[in-house]
């Protein structure tokens, strides 16, 4: 059984930092990503990583502030979030395993990912 367990969400003030973790069990992922969904908005891709080469992808809104990384030995990937803004407030979800296509073109599409974490809330106050 494949499980993605997230941790690290919480509440911070604007300008603060949080680090999200997603530990994958039962599946050796090659493609992984982070999505977020704010109330009343569609889920959007935040960042993604391709394990073999380490290529990373970011939404324009988080470039330079967020960093996706991984620890292959732990089958875990992370999202380091710095300089957080109130507009970053959302439920954050990790995802792994592409159903089809290449990560470079599919990473923003939530329907392309096979496995999902339960979500962790990130709240940034001004």
mmCIF file with all atom_site columns, C-alpha atoms in Angstrom:
data_model
loop_
_atom_site.group_PDB
_atom_site.id
_atom_site.type_symbol
_atom_site.label_atom_id
_atom_site.label_alt_id
_atom_site.label_comp_id
_atom_site.label_asym_id
_atom_site.label_entity_id
_atom_site.label_seq_id
_atom_site.pdbx_PDB_ins_code
_atom_site.Cartn_x
_atom_site.Cartn_y
_atom_site.Cartn_z
_atom_site.occupancy
_atom_site.B_iso_or_equiv
_atom_site.pdbx_formal_charge
_atom_site.auth_seq_id
_atom_site.auth_comp_id
_atom_site.auth_asym_id
_atom_site.auth_atom_id
_atom_site.pdbx_PDB_model_num
ATOM 1   C CA . UNK A 1 1   ? 0.000   0.000  0.000   1.00 0.00 ? 1   UNK A CA 1
ATOM 2   C CA . UNK A 1 2   ? 1.377   3.373  -1.014  1.00 0.00 ? 2   UNK A CA 1
ATOM 3   C CA . UNK A 1 3   ? 1.306   6.098  1.594   1.00 0.00 ? 3   UNK A CA 1
ATOM 4   C CA . UNK A 1 4   ? 2.452   9.702  1.526   1.00 0.00 ? 4   UNK A CA 1
ATOM 5   C CA . UNK A 1 5   ? 2.695   11.252 4.974   1.00 0.00 ? 5   UNK A CA 1
ATOM 6   C CA . UNK A 1 6   ? 3.129   14.984 5.232   1.00 0.00 ? 6   UNK A CA 1
ATOM 7   C CA . UNK A 1 7   ? 4.343   17.052 8.119   1.00 0.00 ? 7   UNK A CA 1
ATOM 8   C CA . UNK A 1 8   ? 5.610   20.522 8.874   1.00 0.00 ? 8   UNK A CA 1
ATOM 9   C CA . UNK A 1 9   ? 2.669   22.821 8.309   1.00 0.00 ? 9   UNK A CA 1
ATOM 10  C CA . UNK A 1 10  ? 1.679   25.492 10.775  1.00 0.00 ? 10  UNK A CA 1
ATOM 11  C CA . UNK A 1 11  ? 1.110   29.181 11.351  1.00 0.00 ? 11  UNK A CA 1
ATOM 12  C CA . UNK A 1 12  ? 3.762   31.830 10.862  1.00 0.00 ? 12  UNK A CA 1
ATOM 13  C CA . UNK A 1 13  ? 3.976   35.540 10.396  1.00 0.00 ? 13  UNK A CA 1
ATOM 14  C CA . UNK A 1 14  ? 4.778   37.071 7.047   1.00 0.00 ? 14  UNK A CA 1
ATOM 15  C CA . UNK A 1 15  ? 8.474   36.797 6.324   1.00 0.00 ? 15  UNK A CA 1
ATOM 16  C CA . UNK A 1 16  ? 8.803   33.587 8.275   1.00 0.00 ? 16  UNK A CA 1
ATOM 17  C CA . UNK A 1 17  ? 9.782   30.097 7.140   1.00 0.00 ? 17  UNK A CA 1
ATOM 18  C CA . UNK A 1 18  ? 8.367   26.608 7.225   1.00 0.00 ? 18  UNK A CA 1
ATOM 19  C CA . UNK A 1 19  ? 9.629   23.270 5.960   1.00 0.00 ? 19  UNK A CA 1
ATOM 20  C CA . UNK A 1 20  ? 7.196   20.670 4.736   1.00 0.00 ? 20  UNK A CA 1
ATOM 21  C CA . UNK A 1 21  ? 8.137   16.988 4.530   1.00 0.00 ? 21  UNK A CA 1
ATOM 22  C CA . UNK A 1 22  ? 6.539   14.159 2.593   1.00 0.00 ? 22  UNK A CA 1
ATOM 23  C CA . UNK A 1 23  ? 7.635   10.613 3.338   1.00 0.00 ? 23  UNK A CA 1
ATOM 24  C CA . UNK A 1 24  ? 6.663   8.013  0.764   1.00 0.00 ? 24  UNK A CA 1
ATOM 25  C CA . UNK A 1 25  ? 6.249   4.360  1.650   1.00 0.00 ? 25  UNK A CA 1
ATOM 26  C CA . UNK A 1 26  ? 5.404   1.424  -0.568  1.00 0.00 ? 26  UNK A CA 1
ATOM 27  C CA . UNK A 1 27  ? 6.579   3.176  -3.724  1.00 0.00 ? 27  UNK A CA 1
ATOM 28  C CA . UNK A 1 28  ? 9.909   4.324  -5.125  1.00 0.00 ? 28  UNK A CA 1
ATOM 29  C CA . UNK A 1 29  ? 9.035   7.618  -6.680  1.00 0.00 ? 29  UNK A CA 1
ATOM 30  C CA . UNK A 1 30  ? 10.805  9.273  -9.596  1.00 0.00 ? 30  UNK A CA 1
ATOM 31  C CA . UNK A 1 31  ? 8.581   12.290 -9.891  1.00 0.00 ? 31  UNK A CA 1
ATOM 32  C CA . UNK A 1 32  ? 7.222   14.273 -6.973  1.00 0.00 ? 32  UNK A CA 1
ATOM 33  C CA . UNK A 1 33  ? 5.583   17.587 -6.394  1.00 0.00 ? 33  UNK A CA 1
ATOM 34  C CA . UNK A 1 34  ? 3.852   19.965 -4.061  1.00 0.00 ? 34  UNK A CA 1
ATOM 35  C CA . UNK A 1 35  ? 0.468   21.516 -4.689  1.00 0.00 ? 35  UNK A CA 1
ATOM 36  C CA . UNK A 1 36  ? -1.602  23.950 -2.705  1.00 0.00 ? 36  UNK A CA 1
ATOM 37  C CA . UNK A 1 37  ? -5.221  24.923 -2.530  1.00 0.00 ? 37  UNK A CA 1
ATOM 38  C CA . UNK A 1 38  ? -6.564  28.068 -0.924  1.00 0.00 ? 38  UNK A CA 1
ATOM 39  C CA . UNK A 1 39  ? -10.247 28.393 -0.012  1.00 0.00 ? 39  UNK A CA 1
ATOM 40  C CA . UNK A 1 40  ? -12.337 29.099 -3.090  1.00 0.00 ? 40  UNK A CA 1
ATOM 41  C CA . UNK A 1 41  ? -9.425  28.498 -5.455  1.00 0.00 ? 41  UNK A CA 1
ATOM 42  C CA . UNK A 1 42  ? -8.285  25.650 -7.631  1.00 0.00 ? 42  UNK A CA 1
ATOM 43  C CA . UNK A 1 43  ? -5.398  23.483 -6.593  1.00 0.00 ? 43  UNK A CA 1
ATOM 44  C CA . UNK A 1 44  ? -2.173  24.752 -8.116  1.00 0.00 ? 44  UNK A CA 1
ATOM 45  C CA . UNK A 1 45  ? 1.251   23.292 -8.631  1.00 0.00 ? 45  UNK A CA 1
ATOM 46  C CA . UNK A 1 46  ? 3.918   24.882 -6.468  1.00 0.00 ? 46  UNK A CA 1
ATOM 47  C CA . UNK A 1 47  ? 7.063   22.873 -7.142  1.00 0.00 ? 47  UNK A CA 1
ATOM 48  C CA . UNK A 1 48  ? 8.194   19.538 -8.502  1.00 0.00 ? 48  UNK A CA 1
ATOM 49  C CA . UNK A 1 49  ? 11.315  17.422 -8.695  1.00 0.00 ? 49  UNK A CA 1
ATOM 50  C CA . UNK A 1 50  ? 12.580  14.655 -10.937 1.00 0.00 ? 50  UNK A CA 1
ATOM 51  C CA . UNK A 1 51  ? 14.558  12.231 -8.820  1.00 0.00 ? 51  UNK A CA 1
ATOM 52  C CA . UNK A 1 52  ? 17.058  10.739 -11.284 1.00 0.00 ? 52  UNK A CA 1
ATOM 53  C CA . UNK A 1 53  ? 18.461  14.031 -12.489 1.00 0.00 ? 53  UNK A CA 1
ATOM 54  C CA . UNK A 1 54  ? 17.358  16.306 -9.683  1.00 0.00 ? 54  UNK A CA 1
ATOM 55  C CA . UNK A 1 55  ? 15.633  18.736 -12.028 1.00 0.00 ? 55  UNK A CA 1
ATOM 56  C CA . UNK A 1 56  ? 13.303  21.099 -10.226 1.00 0.00 ? 56  UNK A CA 1
ATOM 57  C CA . UNK A 1 57  ? 10.339  23.189 -11.305 1.00 0.00 ? 57  UNK A CA 1
ATOM 58  C CA . UNK A 1 58  ? 8.650   26.117 -9.594  1.00 0.00 ? 58  UNK A CA 1
ATOM 59  C CA . UNK A 1 59  ? 5.600   28.267 -9.975  1.00 0.00 ? 59  UNK A CA 1
ATOM 60  C CA . UNK A 1 60  ? 6.493   31.872 -10.726 1.00 0.00 ? 60  UNK A CA 1
ATOM 61  C CA . UNK A 1 61  ? 4.818   32.967 -7.502  1.00 0.00 ? 61  UNK A CA 1
ATOM 62  C CA . UNK A 1 62  ? 7.286   31.023 -5.349  1.00 0.00 ? 62  UNK A CA 1
ATOM 63  C CA . UNK A 1 63  ? 10.519  31.199 -7.330  1.00 0.00 ? 63  UNK A CA 1
ATOM 64  C CA . UNK A 1 64  ? 13.379  32.426 -5.200  1.00 0.00 ? 64  UNK A CA 1
ATOM 65  C CA . UNK A 1 65  ? 11.448  31.760 -1.979  1.00 0.00 ? 65  UNK A CA 1
ATOM 66  C CA . UNK A 1 66  ? 10.619  28.051 -2.034  1.00 0.00 ? 66  UNK A CA 1
ATOM 67  C CA . UNK A 1 67  ? 13.008  25.143 -2.559  1.00 0.00 ? 67  UNK A CA 1
ATOM 68  C CA . UNK A 1 68  ? 12.072  21.549 -3.254  1.00 0.00 ? 68  UNK A CA 1
ATOM 69  C CA . UNK A 1 69  ? 14.607  18.909 -2.293  1.00 0.00 ? 69  UNK A CA 1
ATOM 70  C CA . UNK A 1 70  ? 14.781  15.225 -1.456  1.00 0.00 ? 70  UNK A CA 1
ATOM 71  C CA . UNK A 1 71  ? 16.539  12.606 0.589   1.00 0.00 ? 71  UNK A CA 1
ATOM 72  C CA . UNK A 1 72  ? 16.575  9.469  -1.530  1.00 0.00 ? 72  UNK A CA 1
ATOM 73  C CA . UNK A 1 73  ? 17.759  7.303  1.350   1.00 0.00 ? 73  UNK A CA 1
ATOM 74  C CA . UNK A 1 74  ? 14.641  8.240  3.288   1.00 0.00 ? 74  UNK A CA 1
ATOM 75  C CA . UNK A 1 75  ? 12.308  8.274  0.263   1.00 0.00 ? 75  UNK A CA 1
ATOM 76  C CA . UNK A 1 76  ? 11.306  11.714 1.440   1.00 0.00 ? 76  UNK A CA 1
ATOM 77  C CA . UNK A 1 77  ? 11.029  15.055 -0.268  1.00 0.00 ? 77  UNK A CA 1
ATOM 78  C CA . UNK A 1 78  ? 10.735  18.508 1.197   1.00 0.00 ? 78  UNK A CA 1
ATOM 79  C CA . UNK A 1 79  ? 9.500   22.003 0.524   1.00 0.00 ? 79  UNK A CA 1
ATOM 80  C CA . UNK A 1 80  ? 11.483  24.725 2.230   1.00 0.00 ? 80  UNK A CA 1
ATOM 81  C CA . UNK A 1 81  ? 9.386   27.874 2.265   1.00 0.00 ? 81  UNK A CA 1
ATOM 82  C CA . UNK A 1 82  ? 11.074  31.173 3.076   1.00 0.00 ? 82  UNK A CA 1
ATOM 83  C CA . UNK A 1 83  ? 9.869   34.754 3.012   1.00 0.00 ? 83  UNK A CA 1
ATOM 84  C CA . UNK A 1 84  ? 6.326   33.545 3.383   1.00 0.00 ? 84  UNK A CA 1
ATOM 85  C CA . UNK A 1 85  ? 3.500   35.852 2.394   1.00 0.00 ? 85  UNK A CA 1
ATOM 86  C CA . UNK A 1 86  ? -0.173  35.879 3.425   1.00 0.00 ? 86  UNK A CA 1
ATOM 87  C CA . UNK A 1 87  ? -1.054  34.770 -0.106  1.00 0.00 ? 87  UNK A CA 1
ATOM 88  C CA . UNK A 1 88  ? 0.873   31.542 0.521   1.00 0.00 ? 88  UNK A CA 1
ATOM 89  C CA . UNK A 1 89  ? -1.845  30.535 2.976   1.00 0.00 ? 89  UNK A CA 1
ATOM 90  C CA . UNK A 1 90  ? -3.351  27.269 1.751   1.00 0.00 ? 90  UNK A CA 1
ATOM 91  C CA . UNK A 1 91  ? -3.611  23.564 2.305   1.00 0.00 ? 91  UNK A CA 1
ATOM 92  C CA . UNK A 1 92  ? -0.452  22.027 0.911   1.00 0.00 ? 92  UNK A CA 1
ATOM 93  C CA . UNK A 1 93  ? -0.438  18.561 -0.625  1.00 0.00 ? 93  UNK A CA 1
ATOM 94  C CA . UNK A 1 94  ? 2.436   16.373 -1.699  1.00 0.00 ? 94  UNK A CA 1
ATOM 95  C CA . UNK A 1 95  ? 2.106   14.106 -4.697  1.00 0.00 ? 95  UNK A CA 1
ATOM 96  C CA . UNK A 1 96  ? 4.224   11.411 -6.284  1.00 0.00 ? 96  UNK A CA 1
ATOM 97  C CA . UNK A 1 97  ? 4.231   9.225  -9.371  1.00 0.00 ? 97  UNK A CA 1
ATOM 98  C CA . UNK A 1 98  ? 3.136   10.468 -12.762 1.00 0.00 ? 98  UNK A CA 1
ATOM 99  C CA . UNK A 1 99  ? 0.334   8.610  -14.514 1.00 0.00 ? 99  UNK A CA 1
ATOM 100 C CA . UNK A 1 100 ? 1.552   9.771  -17.909 1.00 0.00 ? 100 UNK A CA 1
ATOM 101 C CA . UNK A 1 101 ? 3.866   12.242 -19.647 1.00 0.00 ? 101 UNK A CA 1
ATOM 102 C CA . UNK A 1 102 ? 7.026   13.935 -18.521 1.00 0.00 ? 102 UNK A CA 1
ATOM 103 C CA . UNK A 1 103 ? 7.453   15.882 -15.312 1.00 0.00 ? 103 UNK A CA 1
ATOM 104 C CA . UNK A 1 104 ? 8.720   18.905 -17.249 1.00 0.00 ? 104 UNK A CA 1
ATOM 105 C CA . UNK A 1 105 ? 5.336   19.379 -18.919 1.00 0.00 ? 105 UNK A CA 1
ATOM 106 C CA . UNK A 1 106 ? 2.964   17.707 -16.473 1.00 0.00 ? 106 UNK A CA 1
ATOM 107 C CA . UNK A 1 107 ? 4.088   18.911 -13.062 1.00 0.00 ? 107 UNK A CA 1
ATOM 108 C CA . UNK A 1 108 ? 1.433   21.602 -12.723 1.00 0.00 ? 108 UNK A CA 1
ATOM 109 C CA . UNK A 1 109 ? -1.439  19.212 -13.468 1.00 0.00 ? 109 UNK A CA 1
ATOM 110 C CA . UNK A 1 110 ? -2.795  17.570 -10.350 1.00 0.00 ? 110 UNK A CA 1
ATOM 111 C CA . UNK A 1 111 ? -4.637  14.956 -12.418 1.00 0.00 ? 111 UNK A CA 1
ATOM 112 C CA . UNK A 1 112 ? -1.288  13.682 -13.680 1.00 0.00 ? 112 UNK A CA 1
ATOM 113 C CA . UNK A 1 113 ? -0.117  12.497 -10.268 1.00 0.00 ? 113 UNK A CA 1
ATOM 114 C CA . UNK A 1 114 ? -0.969  9.067  -8.983  1.00 0.00 ? 114 UNK A CA 1
ATOM 115 C CA . UNK A 1 115 ? -0.469  9.273  -5.208  1.00 0.00 ? 115 UNK A CA 1
ATOM 116 C CA . UNK A 1 116 ? -1.308  12.025 -2.737  1.00 0.00 ? 116 UNK A CA 1
ATOM 117 C CA . UNK A 1 117 ? -0.643  13.025 0.831   1.00 0.00 ? 117 UNK A CA 1
ATOM 118 C CA . UNK A 1 118 ? -3.377  14.027 3.243   1.00 0.00 ? 118 UNK A CA 1
ATOM 119 C CA . UNK A 1 119 ? -2.540  17.716 3.165   1.00 0.00 ? 119 UNK A CA 1
ATOM 120 C CA . UNK A 1 120 ? -1.065  20.060 5.734   1.00 0.00 ? 120 UNK A CA 1
ATOM 121 C CA . UNK A 1 121 ? -2.286  23.576 6.490   1.00 0.00 ? 121 UNK A CA 1
ATOM 122 C CA . UNK A 1 122 ? 0.002   26.552 6.107   1.00 0.00 ? 122 UNK A CA 1
ATOM 123 C CA . UNK A 1 123 ? -1.263  29.865 7.448   1.00 0.00 ? 123 UNK A CA 1
ATOM 124 C CA . UNK A 1 124 ? 0.691   33.084 7.046   1.00 0.00 ? 124 UNK A CA 1
ATOM 125 C CA . UNK A 1 125 ? -0.480  36.132 8.942   1.00 0.00 ? 125 UNK A CA 1
ATOM 126 C CA . UNK A 1 126 ? 0.389   39.710 8.058   1.00 0.00 ? 126 UNK A CA 1
#
